[in-house]
Coordinates of C-alpha atoms in Angstrom, one line a residue:
X1 CA 0.0 0.0 0.0
X2 CA 2.9 2.3 0.8
X3 CA 4.5 1.6 -2.5
X4 CA 1.2 2.3 -4.4
X5 CA 0.8 5.6 -2.5
X6 CA 4.4 6.5 -3.4
X7 CA 3.7 5.9 -7.1
X8 CA 0.4 7.8 -6.8
X9 CA 2.1 10.9 -5.3
X10 CA 5.0 10.6 -7.7
X11 CA 2.6 10.4 -10.6
X12 CA 0.5 13.3 -9.2
X13 CA 3.5 15.6 -8.8
X14 CA 4.7 14.8 -12.3
X15 CA 1.3 15.6 -13.7
X16 CA 1.2 18.9 -11.8
X17 CA 4.8 19.7 -13.0
X18 CA 3.8 19.1 -16.6
X19 CA 0.6 21.2 -16.3
X20 CA 2.5 24.1 -14.7
X21 CA 5.1 23.8 -17.4
X22 CA 2.5 24.1 -20.1
X23 CA 0.9 27.1 -18.4
X24 CA 4.3 28.8 -18.0
X25 CA 5.2 28.3 -21.7
X26 CA 1.8 29.6 -22.7
X27 CA 2.3 32.6 -20.4
X28 CA 5.7 33.3 -21.9
X29 CA 4.3 33.3 -25.4
X30 CA 1.4 35.6 -24.2
X31 CA 3.9 38.0 -22.6
X32 CA 6.1 38.2 -25.7
X33 CA 3.2 38.7 -28.1
X34 CA 0.9 40.9 -26.1
X35 CA 3.0 42.8 -23.6
X36 CA 5.4 43.7 -26.5
X37 CA 8.5 44.3 -24.4
X38 CA 10.9 45.6 -27.0
X39 CA 13.8 46.0 -24.5
X40 CA 16.1 43.0 -24.1
X41 CA 16.2 43.8 -20.4
X42 CA 12.4 43.4 -20.2
X43 CA 12.6 40.0 -22.0
X44 CA 15.4 38.8 -19.7
X45 CA 13.4 40.0 -16.6
X46 CA 10.3 38.0 -17.8
X47 CA 12.3 34.8 -18.4
X48 CA 14.0 35.0 -15.0
X49 CA 10.6 35.3 -13.3
X50 CA 9.2 32.4 -15.3
X51 CA 12.3 30.3 -14.5
X52 CA 11.9 31.0 -10.8
X53 CA 8.2 29.8 -10.9
X54 CA 9.2 26.8 -12.9
X55 CA 11.9 25.9 -10.3
X56 CA 9.6 26.3 -7.4
X57 CA 6.9 24.2 -9.1
X58 CA 9.2 21.3 -9.3
X59 CA 9.2 21.0 -5.5
X60 CA 5.5 20.4 -5.0
X61 CA 4.3 24.1 -5.4
X62 CA 0.6 24.3 -4.6
X63 CA -1.9 25.5 -7.3
X64 CA -3.0 28.6 -5.4
X65 CA 0.7 29.7 -5.0
X66 CA 1.1 29.3 -8.7
X67 CA -1.8 31.6 -9.4
X68 CA -0.5 34.2 -6.9
X69 CA 2.9 34.1 -8.4
X70 CA 1.6 34.5 -11.9
X71 CA -0.5 37.5 -10.8
X72 CA 2.6 39.1 -9.1
X73 CA 4.6 38.5 -12.3
X74 CA 1.9 40.2 -14.4
X75 CA 1.9 43.2 -12.1
X76 CA 5.7 43.5 -12.2
X77 CA 5.7 43.4 -16.0
X78 CA 2.9 45.9 -16.2
X79 CA 4.8 48.2 -13.9
X80 CA 8.0 47.8 -15.9
X81 CA 6.0 48.6 -19.1
X82 CA 4.5 51.7 -17.5
X83 CA 7.9 52.9 -16.4
X84 CA 9.3 52.3 -19.8
X85 CA 6.4 54.3 -21.4
X86 CA 7.1 57.2 -19.0
X87 CA 10.8 57.2 -19.7
X88 CA 10.1 57.1 -23.5
X89 CA 7.5 59.9 -23.6
X90 CA 8.2 62.2 -20.7
X91 CA 11.0 64.5 -19.6
X92 CA 12.6 63.3 -16.3
X93 CA 13.2 66.8 -14.9
X94 CA 10.1 68.8 -15.7
X95 CA 7.7 65.8 -16.0
X96 CA 6.4 67.3 -19.2
X97 CA 5.8 65.4 -22.4
X98 CA 9.0 65.1 -24.4
X99 CA 9.7 65.6 -28.1
X100 CA 8.6 62.2 -29.1
X101 CA 5.1 62.5 -27.5
X102 CA 4.9 66.1 -28.6
X103 CA 5.5 65.2 -32.3
X104 CA 2.8 62.5 -32.2
X105 CA 0.4 65.1 -30.7
X106 CA 1.3 67.6 -33.4
X107 CA 0.6 65.0 -36.2
X108 CA -3.0 64.6 -35.0
X109 CA -5.4 65.9 -37.6
X110 CA -7.1 69.3 -36.8
X111 CA -8.3 72.0 -39.1
X112 CA -6.0 74.7 -37.6
X113 CA -3.2 74.8 -35.1
X114 CA -0.1 76.8 -34.0
X115 CA 3.2 75.6 -32.5
X116 CA 5.2 77.9 -30.3
X117 CA 8.9 77.1 -29.6
X118 CA 10.0 78.9 -26.4
X119 CA 13.8 79.3 -25.9
X120 CA 15.2 80.3 -22.5
X121 CA 18.0 82.8 -23.0
X122 CA 21.3 82.3 -21.1
X123 CA 20.2 79.0 -19.5
X124 CA 23.6 77.3 -20.3
X125 CA 25.5 80.2 -18.7
X126 CA 23.2 80.0 -15.6
X127 CA 23.9 76.3 -15.4
X128 CA 27.6 77.0 -15.4
X129 CA 27.3 79.5 -12.6
X130 CA 25.0 77.8 -10.2
X131 CA 25.5 74.1 -11.0
X132 CA 23.2 71.5 -12.4
X133 CA 21.1 70.7 -9.3
X134 CA 20.0 74.3 -8.9
X135 CA 19.6 74.7 -12.7
X136 CA 17.3 71.6 -12.8
X137 CA 15.2 73.1 -10.0
X138 CA 15.1 76.3 -12.1
X139 CA 13.8 74.3 -15.1
X140 CA 11.1 72.8 -12.9
X141 CA 10.1 76.3 -11.8
X142 CA 10.0 77.6 -15.4
X143 CA 7.8 74.6 -16.4
X144 CA 5.5 75.1 -13.5
X145 CA 5.1 78.8 -14.2
X146 CA 4.3 78.1 -17.9
X147 CA 1.7 75.5 -16.8
X148 CA 0.0 77.8 -14.4
X149 CA -0.5 80.6 -17.0
X150 CA -1.7 78.4 -19.9
X151 CA -5.3 77.6 -20.8
X152 CA -6.3 74.0 -20.1
X153 CA -6.6 73.2 -23.8
X154 CA -3.0 74.2 -24.6
X155 CA -0.6 71.3 -24.8
X156 CA 2.9 72.0 -23.4
X157 CA 6.0 69.8 -23.8
X158 CA 9.8 69.9 -23.3
X159 CA 11.9 70.0 -26.5
X160 CA 15.6 70.4 -25.6
X161 CA 17.5 71.5 -22.5
X162 CA 16.5 75.1 -22.9
X163 CA 13.4 74.9 -25.1
X164 CA 9.7 74.3 -24.4
X165 CA 6.9 73.9 -27.0
X166 CA 3.2 74.9 -26.9
X167 CA 0.6 73.4 -29.2
X168 CA -2.5 75.5 -29.6
X169 CA -5.3 73.8 -31.5
X170 CA -8.1 75.4 -33.5
X171 CA -6.3 78.8 -33.5
X172 CA -4.7 80.5 -36.4
X173 CA -5.1 84.2 -35.8
X174 CA -1.7 85.8 -35.8
X175 CA -2.8 88.9 -33.8
X176 CA -4.3 86.7 -31.0
X177 CA -1.1 84.5 -30.9
X178 CA 1.2 87.6 -30.8
X179 CA -0.8 89.1 -28.0
X180 CA -0.5 85.8 -26.1
X181 CA 3.3 85.7 -26.7
X182 CA 3.8 89.2 -25.4
X183 CA 1.9 88.3 -22.2
X184 CA 4.0 85.2 -21.8
X185 CA 7.2 87.2 -22.2
X186 CA 6.0 89.5 -19.4
X187 CA 5.1 86.6 -17.1
X188 CA 8.5 84.9 -17.6
X189 CA 10.4 88.1 -17.0
X190 CA 9.4 88.0 -13.3
X191 CA 12.3 86.9 -11.1
X192 CA 12.9 83.2 -10.1
X193 CA 14.2 82.9 -6.6
X194 CA 16.3 79.8 -5.7
X195 CA 17.9 79.7 -2.3
X196 CA 20.1 82.9 -2.2
X197 CA 19.9 83.5 -6.0
X198 CA 17.4 85.6 -7.9
X199 CA 17.3 85.1 -11.7
X200 CA 15.8 87.3 -14.3
X201 CA 15.4 85.3 -17.5
X202 CA 14.1 86.3 -21.0
X203 CA 12.6 84.2 -23.7
X204 CA 12.4 84.2 -27.4
X205 CA 9.4 82.6 -29.2
X206 CA 9.1 81.2 -32.7
X207 CA 5.6 80.6 -34.1
X208 CA 4.6 78.4 -37.0
X209 CA 0.9 78.0 -38.0
X210 CA -1.0 75.3 -39.9
X211 CA -2.1 75.7 -42.6
X212 CA -1.4 79.4 -43.0
X213 CA 2.4 79.3 -43.4
X214 CA 3.2 75.6 -42.9
X215 CA 1.3 73.1 -45.1
X216 CA 2.7 69.9 -43.6
X217 CA 1.9 69.3 -39.9
X218 CA 5.1 67.3 -39.3
X219 CA 7.2 70.4 -40.2
X220 CA 5.5 72.7 -37.6
X221 CA 8.1 72.2 -34.8
X222 CA 11.1 72.7 -37.1
X223 CA 9.5 75.7 -38.7
X224 CA 8.8 77.3 -35.3
X225 CA 12.5 76.7 -34.3
X226 CA 13.6 78.5 -37.4
X227 CA 11.3 81.4 -36.5
X228 CA 12.7 81.4 -33.0
X229 CA 16.3 81.6 -34.3
X230 CA 15.3 84.5 -36.4
X231 CA 13.7 86.2 -33.4
X232 CA 16.9 85.6 -31.4
X233 CA 19.2 87.1 -34.1
X234 CA 17.0 90.1 -34.7
X235 CA 16.4 90.7 -30.9
X236 CA 12.7 90.9 -31.6
X237 CA 11.8 88.2 -29.1
X238 CA 8.8 87.0 -31.3
X239 CA 9.2 85.5 -34.8
X240 CA 6.6 84.1 -37.2
X241 CA 7.7 81.5 -39.7
X242 CA 8.2 82.5 -43.3
X243 CA 9.3 80.1 -46.1
X244 CA 12.3 82.4 -46.8
X245 CA 13.7 81.4 -43.4
X246 CA 14.2 77.8 -44.6
X247 CA 16.2 79.0 -47.5
X248 CA 18.3 81.2 -45.2
X249 CA 18.9 78.2 -42.9
X250 CA 20.0 76.0 -45.9
X251 CA 22.4 78.7 -46.9
X252 CA 23.8 78.8 -43.4
X253 CA 24.3 75.1 -43.4
X254 CA 26.2 75.3 -46.7
X255 CA 28.3 78.1 -45.3
X256 CA 29.1 75.9 -42.3
X257 CA 30.3 73.1 -44.6
X258 CA 32.4 75.7 -46.5
X259 CA 33.9 76.8 -43.2
X260 CA 35.2 73.3 -42.6
X261 CA 37.0 73.5 -45.9
X262 CA 38.2 77.0 -45.3
X263 CA 40.3 75.9 -42.3
X264 CA 41.9 73.2 -44.4
X265 CA 42.3 75.3 -47.6
X266 CA 43.9 78.3 -45.7
X267 CA 41.1 80.7 -46.7
X268 CA 41.3 82.4 -43.3
X269 CA 43.4 85.6 -42.9
X270 CA 44.3 87.9 -40.1
X271 CA 43.7 91.6 -40.2
X272 CA 45.0 94.0 -37.5
X273 CA 43.5 97.2 -36.0
X274 CA 45.9 99.5 -34.0
X275 CA 45.3 100.9 -30.6
X276 CA 46.6 104.4 -30.1
X277 CA 47.8 105.8 -26.8
X278 CA 45.9 109.1 -26.2
X279 CA 48.7 110.8 -24.3
X280 CA 51.7 109.9 -26.4
X281 CA 49.9 109.2 -29.7
X282 CA 52.0 106.0 -29.9
X283 CA 51.0 102.7 -31.2
X284 CA 50.8 100.5 -28.1
X285 CA 49.1 97.4 -29.5
X286 CA 47.1 95.9 -32.4
X287 CA 44.1 93.6 -32.2
X288 CA 44.1 90.5 -34.4
X289 CA 40.8 90.0 -36.3
X290 CA 40.1 86.9 -38.4
X291 CA 38.6 87.3 -41.9
X292 CA 37.4 84.7 -44.3
X293 CA 38.1 85.1 -48.0
X294 CA 35.5 82.7 -49.6
X295 CA 36.5 81.5 -53.0
X296 CA 33.1 82.4 -54.5
X297 CA 31.5 84.9 -52.1
X298 CA 34.6 87.0 -51.4
X299 CA 35.2 88.5 -47.9
X300 CA 32.7 87.2 -45.4
X301 CA 32.1 89.3 -42.3
X302 CA 33.0 87.7 -38.9
X303 CA 29.4 88.2 -37.7
X304 CA 28.3 85.7 -40.5
X305 CA 30.7 82.9 -39.7
X306 CA 31.9 83.2 -36.1
X307 CA 28.5 82.1 -34.7
X308 CA 28.6 79.1 -37.1
X309 CA 32.1 78.3 -35.8
X310 CA 30.8 78.5 -32.2
X311 CA 27.9 76.2 -33.0
X312 CA 29.9 73.6 -34.9
X313 CA 32.9 73.5 -32.5
X314 CA 35.2 74.8 -35.3
X315 CA 36.0 77.8 -33.1
X316 CA 38.5 75.7 -31.2
X317 CA 40.8 74.9 -34.2
X318 CA 40.2 78.3 -35.7
X319 CA 41.0 80.0 -32.4
X320 CA 44.3 78.0 -32.1
X321 CA 45.2 79.0 -35.7
X322 CA 44.5 82.7 -34.9
X323 CA 46.6 82.6 -31.8
X324 CA 49.5 80.9 -33.4
X325 CA 49.4 83.1 -36.5
X326 CA 49.1 86.3 -34.6
X327 CA 52.1 85.5 -32.4
X328 CA 54.2 84.5 -35.4
X329 CA 53.2 87.6 -37.5
X330 CA 53.8 89.9 -34.5
X331 CA 57.2 88.5 -34.0
X332 CA 57.9 89.0 -37.7
X333 CA 56.8 92.6 -37.5
X334 CA 58.9 93.3 -34.4
X335 CA 62.0 92.1 -36.2
X336 CA 61.1 94.3 -39.2
X337 CA 60.7 97.5 -37.3
X338 CA 63.2 96.7 -34.6
X339 CA 60.7 97.7 -31.9
X340 CA 58.4 95.7 -29.6
X341 CA 54.7 95.7 -30.2
X342 CA 51.9 94.0 -28.4
X343 CA 49.1 91.9 -30.1
X344 CA 45.6 91.3 -28.7
X345 CA 43.8 88.1 -29.5
X346 CA 40.1 87.3 -28.8
X347 CA 39.3 84.0 -27.1
X348 CA 36.1 82.0 -27.2
X349 CA 34.7 80.3 -24.1
X350 CA 35.2 76.8 -25.7
X351 CA 38.9 77.7 -26.1
X352 CA 39.4 78.9 -22.6
X353 CA 37.9 75.9 -20.9
X354 CA 40.0 73.4 -22.7
X355 CA 41.9 71.2 -20.2
X356 CA 45.2 72.0 -21.7
X357 CA 44.7 75.6 -22.9
X358 CA 47.4 77.2 -20.7
X359 CA 49.8 74.6 -22.1
X360 CA 48.7 75.4 -25.7
X361 CA 49.4 79.1 -25.1
X362 CA 52.8 78.3 -23.6
X363 CA 53.7 76.0 -26.5
X364 CA 52.8 78.7 -29.1
X365 CA 54.8 81.3 -27.4
X366 CA 57.8 79.0 -27.3
X367 CA 57.4 78.0 -30.9
X368 CA 57.0 81.6 -32.2
X369 CA 59.7 83.1 -29.9
X370 CA 57.2 85.9 -28.9
X371 CA 57.8 87.1 -25.4
X372 CA 54.7 86.6 -23.2
X373 CA 54.5 90.3 -22.2
X374 CA 53.6 91.1 -25.9
X375 CA 50.5 88.9 -26.0
X376 CA 47.2 90.1 -24.6
X377 CA 44.3 87.7 -24.4
X378 CA 40.8 89.2 -24.7
X379 CA 37.8 87.6 -22.9
X380 CA 34.2 88.7 -22.6
X381 CA 32.1 89.0 -19.4
X382 CA 29.9 86.1 -20.3
X383 CA 32.9 83.8 -20.4
X384 CA 33.7 84.5 -16.7
X385 CA 30.3 83.8 -15.1
X386 CA 31.5 80.5 -13.6
X387 CA 34.4 82.2 -11.7
X388 CA 35.3 79.1 -9.7
X389 CA 36.3 77.3 -12.9
X390 CA 37.6 80.2 -15.0
X391 CA 39.6 82.1 -12.3
X392 CA 42.3 79.3 -12.0
X393 CA 42.8 79.3 -15.7
X394 CA 43.2 83.1 -15.9
X395 CA 45.6 83.0 -13.0
X396 CA 47.7 80.4 -14.7
X397 CA 47.8 82.5 -17.9
X398 CA 48.9 85.5 -15.8
X399 CA 51.8 83.3 -14.4
X400 CA 52.9 82.8 -18.0
X401 CA 53.4 86.6 -18.3
X402 CA 50.6 87.3 -20.7
X403 CA 48.1 90.2 -20.0
X404 CA 44.3 89.8 -20.0
X405 CA 41.7 92.3 -21.2
X406 CA 38.0 92.3 -20.5
X407 CA 36.4 93.0 -23.9
X408 CA 33.0 94.6 -24.7
X409 CA 32.6 95.9 -21.1
X410 CA 29.1 97.1 -20.4
X411 CA 27.2 94.5 -22.4
X412 CA 26.9 92.0 -19.6
X413 CA 26.2 92.2 -15.8
X414 CA 29.4 93.4 -14.3
X415 CA 29.8 94.8 -10.8
X416 CA 32.7 96.4 -9.0
X417 CA 33.2 93.2 -6.9
X418 CA 33.2 91.1 -10.0
X419 CA 35.9 93.3 -11.6
X420 CA 38.0 93.3 -8.5
X421 CA 38.2 89.5 -8.4
X422 CA 39.2 89.1 -12.0
X423 CA 43.0 89.0 -12.7
X424 CA 42.7 91.4 -15.6
X425 CA 45.0 94.2 -16.8
X426 CA 42.8 96.1 -19.2
X427 CA 39.2 97.1 -19.6
X428 CA 37.8 97.6 -23.2
X429 CA 34.7 99.8 -23.1
X430 CA 32.0 98.6 -25.6
X431 CA 31.4 100.9 -28.6
X432 CA 27.8 101.5 -27.5
X433 CA 29.1 103.8 -24.7
X434 CA 31.0 106.1 -27.1
X435 CA 28.6 106.0 -30.1
X436 CA 26.7 109.1 -29.0
X437 CA 29.6 111.0 -27.5
X438 CA 29.5 114.8 -28.2
X439 CA 32.6 116.8 -27.1
X440 CA 30.4 119.6 -25.8
X441 CA 28.2 117.3 -23.6
X442 CA 28.9 115.1 -20.6
X443 CA 28.6 111.4 -20.8
X444 CA 28.3 110.4 -17.1
X445 CA 28.0 106.7 -17.7
X446 CA 31.1 106.6 -19.8
X447 CA 33.0 108.8 -17.3
X448 CA 31.9 106.5 -14.4
X449 CA 33.2 103.4 -16.2
X450 CA 36.5 105.0 -16.9
X451 CA 36.8 106.3 -13.3
X452 CA 35.9 102.9 -11.8
X453 CA 38.5 101.2 -14.0
X454 CA 41.2 103.6 -13.0
X455 CA 40.4 103.0 -9.3
X456 CA 41.0 99.4 -9.9
X457 CA 44.4 100.2 -11.6
X458 CA 43.2 99.0 -15.0
X459 CA 44.2 100.3 -18.4
X460 CA 41.2 101.6 -20.3
X461 CA 40.7 101.2 -24.0
X462 CA 37.6 102.7 -25.8
X463 CA 36.4 100.8 -28.9
X464 CA 34.5 102.0 -31.9
X465 CA 36.1 105.5 -32.2
X466 CA 34.7 106.8 -35.6
X467 CA 34.4 110.6 -35.1
X468 CA 36.8 113.4 -34.0
X469 CA 34.2 114.4 -31.4
X470 CA 34.6 111.1 -29.7
X471 CA 38.4 111.2 -30.0
X472 CA 38.5 114.7 -28.5
X473 CA 36.1 113.9 -25.6
X474 CA 38.2 110.8 -24.6
X475 CA 41.4 112.8 -25.0
X476 CA 40.3 115.0 -22.1
X477 CA 39.3 112.0 -20.0
X478 CA 41.4 109.4 -18.1
X479 CA 41.0 106.9 -20.9
X480 CA 44.4 105.5 -21.9
X481 CA 43.9 104.4 -25.5
X482 CA 41.4 104.3 -28.4
X483 CA 40.7 101.9 -31.2
X484 CA 38.4 102.4 -34.2
X485 CA 37.9 103.4 -37.8
X486 CA 39.0 106.9 -37.1
X487 CA 42.5 105.6 -36.3
X488 CA 42.5 102.8 -38.9
X489 CA 40.3 100.2 -40.4
X490 CA 41.5 96.6 -39.9
X491 CA 44.4 96.0 -42.3
X492 CA 45.8 92.7 -43.7
X493 CA 49.1 91.7 -42.3
X494 CA 50.8 91.6 -45.7
X495 CA 49.8 95.3 -46.3
X496 CA 51.1 96.3 -42.9
X497 CA 54.4 94.6 -43.7
X498 CA 54.7 96.1 -47.1
X499 CA 53.9 99.6 -45.7
X500 CA 56.6 99.3 -43.1
X501 CA 59.1 98.2 -45.7
X502 CA 58.2 101.1 -47.9
X503 CA 58.5 103.7 -45.1
X504 CA 61.8 102.3 -44.0
X505 CA 63.2 102.3 -47.6
X506 CA 61.9 105.7 -48.4
X507 CA 62.5 107.7 -45.3
X508 CA 65.2 105.8 -43.4
X509 CA 63.4 106.5 -40.1
X510 CA 63.9 103.3 -38.1
X511 CA 65.6 105.2 -35.3
X512 CA 63.1 108.1 -35.0
X513 CA 59.5 107.7 -36.4
X514 CA 59.3 103.9 -36.4
X515 CA 60.4 103.9 -32.8
X516 CA 57.9 106.6 -31.9
X517 CA 54.9 105.2 -33.8
X518 CA 53.3 108.6 -34.1
X519 CA 49.7 109.0 -35.2
X520 CA 50.5 110.1 -38.8
X521 CA 52.9 107.2 -39.2
X522 CA 50.2 104.8 -37.9
X523 CA 47.9 106.0 -40.7
X524 CA 50.6 105.2 -43.2
X525 CA 51.3 101.7 -41.8
X526 CA 47.7 100.6 -41.3
X527 CA 46.2 101.6 -44.7

């Protein structure tokens, strides 16, 4: 009887094992066909759970336990699928729909719709100054403020790090949308307070409307982005898409491709603009300015290709070429006129924050034999926002013996404390402060900047001098030097070299005029 019972239990257990196996295989097929887990990790997770149940069932697992285990497995898989859906279609920081879900929403058929791309200005610079944790919190605050001030039927999503998108359905009236955009700009201009920081941000908005100016719904977001870029470039804050913008963008992309070739084909050239000492009328320095001689389009202004170089990353190799060429040509000019002369070279932020930038500068100085005191590196205020990172680099450059100038002063958000902490030698006042100078009228803001700089023992150079009224006004101030078209337009190096040779050959004045660098002679050299 005992033997028969043993066979009975053995046969019963085997039967249960076979039945459970059949159920589990069916479940696995059901999961793979219906749950549609596309991730390999999801499939592996499912197989591991099934294998665990299978293993337990081989040791006399009771039927109700099997049912419970299968229910738990299904819940886990559903949870994993929901998490996967969230990660696929939502932004992790702002919890807003991301680009993928947004594009699907835009494709939905409606008679009229408008897409607004909202770009947050200076967000990257803010991130650099306050760190990513605080900047992520700022992004959450921006998203929340947008949500609070939008009608319920407006769809909002997150596009890129510093861009949001609004979808407005059944609306195609440009005046209504423009009025809404202006209101939104005012709302977002209110300060954002985070811990001890208070941030004032501005936004640019690009608008594309279907079917008024975009006939294909899938192109709405890209078209709105083009309109936003146009608004940014023109400082209008709001831009409505026009078909001509696409053509302009295509031309920019072609220009960017040509710029890659320009670096390789040596189409870039350096021009130099002198700086004149107001007291001695001597040439104290010259600023190196890069120019692009396009084989088909001729001379292309820096404003047209420098932003492209910044976006593409080409600014780093271009910047290195400019620095190396400027040092070499300055050394060549020093040898020709038998007198020292300083050269100023503009830096980009991407150059400055290279890990080995200080070493690059040192290597170039050694290779060109230019003494460090004859090189001045020009930086802008926006490049120094993250002082904790930038200050050590500037101090290391100072240790090399080069001088540092703060260019375009007045465009940014400088303070006296900010200037005091920077290891700079020279302050270059932005041309906007001298544009309206009249020698018979006072310019208190300009005078204040010059006075502040002198209290900090900084050399002061005024840019953009184009009229004698401006020259005479600054001549009677504490300003040290001036630079601008009145003194000389930027001149190619070859012309400068030929002019120096001609003056030396014709007048034999190496020991007098060339050493003095008087104003009249400067006009002869830089022409």
